[in-house]
Amino acid sequence: NAGVTQTPKFQVLKTGQSMTLQCAQDMNHEYMSWYRQDPGMGLRLIHYSVGAGITDQGEVPNGYNVSRSTTEDFPLRLLSAAPSQTSVYFCASSYSGLTEAFFGQGTRLTVV
Amino acid sequence: QQPVQSPQAVILREGEDAVINCSSSKALYSVHWYRQKHGEAPVFLMILLKGGEQKGHEKISASFNEKKQQSSLYLTASQLSYSGTYFCGTDSEMNTGFQKLVFGTGTRLLVSP
C-alpha cells in the first residue's frame, strides 16, 4: 500500500518553463489537495478536489492549474514558472473532509 | 484568515509537558492537528469537531473551546520523538473540513535529552 506518491522529488526550472507535478493515491480517497509550503508561512492551499471531475481553487491558485480525471490522480500544472513559485509542494488525500489526511513526501521546486 | 499559533517555538527537556495554542478570529467547525518532522511530510495527529469531546492519542491530547474560537494541544511527558513542527488547520464552514483548511504558521518543538 503506497499511500500518496508524488513525483518528482526535486525539480529545477527556468523562468517561463512549464511542468506538471504528479500526485497519485491508491486509497480510493475522494478528497485530494495541493499545498505549497514556504519558510515561516505554513501550508497554503493551492487547489483541491472532492471527486473525479470536481476541482476548486484554494488560497493561492494563481499560476497553477489542476484536473481530476480519475479518483487516483491529481496533477498540478505550472503554466509559466516564476521564481515566486520556488517552494515545497505537498499533495494530500483523505476519505472525507473530517478524516485523517495523508500527505505525499513533497516536491522541492526551484525556479531560477 | 490564518489561525495564530503560540508559542512560535518551545524547547523542552524529555519528560516535560507543553501546551500549543491555536486561535482564530472566526467561528470554527473543526480543528485539525498535524506534526511535521524536518524534511518530511506532515503527519495527522487528531481532529476536533464543534460540539465534540476532548480527544486524546497516547500522551498527546487536545481541546476545542468554541466560545473562545481556539484549540489547545497538550503534550504530556514529552519524548524525543515529539520534536518537530506542529500545525493546526481550521475550517469555518459547515460541511467542509480538510479541503478548505487554513493552516497556522506552526510551532517548532524541540525535545532534548
Coordinates of N, CA, C and O in Angstrom, one line a residue, chain B residues 3 9 17-18 26 28 37 42-44 46-47 57 59 73 91-92 97-98 110-112:
Chain B
P3 N -5.1 31.0 11.2 CA -5.1 31.0 12.7 C -3.7 31.3 13.2 O -2.7 31.2 12.6
A9 N 7.8 28.8 19.1 CA 8.9 27.8 19.3 C 8.9 27.5 20.8 O 8.7 28.4 21.7
D17 N 6.2 18.8 30.1 CA 4.9 19.0 29.4 C 4.9 20.3 28.6 O 5.7 21.2 28.9
A18 N 4.1 20.3 27.6 CA 3.9 21.6 26.8 C 2.5 21.7 26.3 O 1.7 20.7 26.2
K26 N -12.4 33.7 13.5 CA -13.7 33.2 13.0 C -14.2 32.1 13.8 O -13.5 31.4 14.5
L28 N -15.4 28.5 14.5 CA -14.8 27.3 13.9 C -15.7 26.1 13.9 O -16.5 25.9 14.9
K37 N 8.1 16.5 10.8 CA 9.5 16.5 11.2 C 10.3 17.1 10.0 O 9.8 17.1 8.9
P42 N 3.9 16.2 6.6 CA 3.0 16.4 7.8 C 2.3 15.0 8.1 O 1.9 14.3 7.2
V43 N 2.2 14.7 9.4 CA 1.5 13.5 9.8 C 0.3 13.9 10.7 O 0.5 14.7 11.6
F44 N -0.8 13.2 10.5 CA -2.0 13.5 11.2 C -1.9 13.2 12.7 O -1.3 12.1 13.0
M46 N -4.8 14.6 15.2 CA -6.2 14.4 15.5 C -7.0 15.5 15.0 O -6.5 16.5 14.5
I47 N -8.3 15.3 15.0 CA -9.3 16.3 14.5 C -10.3 16.5 15.7 O -10.8 15.5 16.3
H57 N -4.6 11.0 22.2 CA -3.8 10.0 21.4 C -2.5 9.7 22.2 O -1.6 10.5 22.2
K59 N 0.0 10.1 24.8 CA 0.3 11.2 25.7 C 0.0 12.6 25.0 O 0.5 13.6 25.6
L73 N -3.3 22.0 22.2 CA -2.7 20.7 22.0 C -1.8 20.5 23.3 O -1.0 21.3 23.6
D91 N -11.2 25.1 10.0 CA -12.2 25.4 8.9 C -13.4 26.1 9.6 O -13.8 25.7 10.7
S92 N -13.9 27.0 8.9 CA -15.0 27.9 9.4 C -16.3 27.7 8.6 O -17.2 28.5 8.7
G97 N -14.3 21.0 5.9 CA -13.2 20.2 6.5 C -11.9 20.3 5.9 O -11.5 21.4 5.5
F98 N -11.2 19.2 5.7 CA -9.8 19.3 5.2 C -9.6 20.0 4.0 O -8.7 20.8 3.8
L110 N 11.2 21.4 20.2 CA 12.5 20.6 20.3 C 12.5 20.0 21.7 O 12.4 20.7 22.7
V111 N 12.6 18.7 21.7 CA 12.8 18.0 23.0 C 14.2 17.5 23.1 O 14.7 16.8 22.2
S112 N 14.9 17.9 24.2 CA 16.3 17.5 24.3 C 16.4 16.4 25.4 O 15.5 16.4 26.3

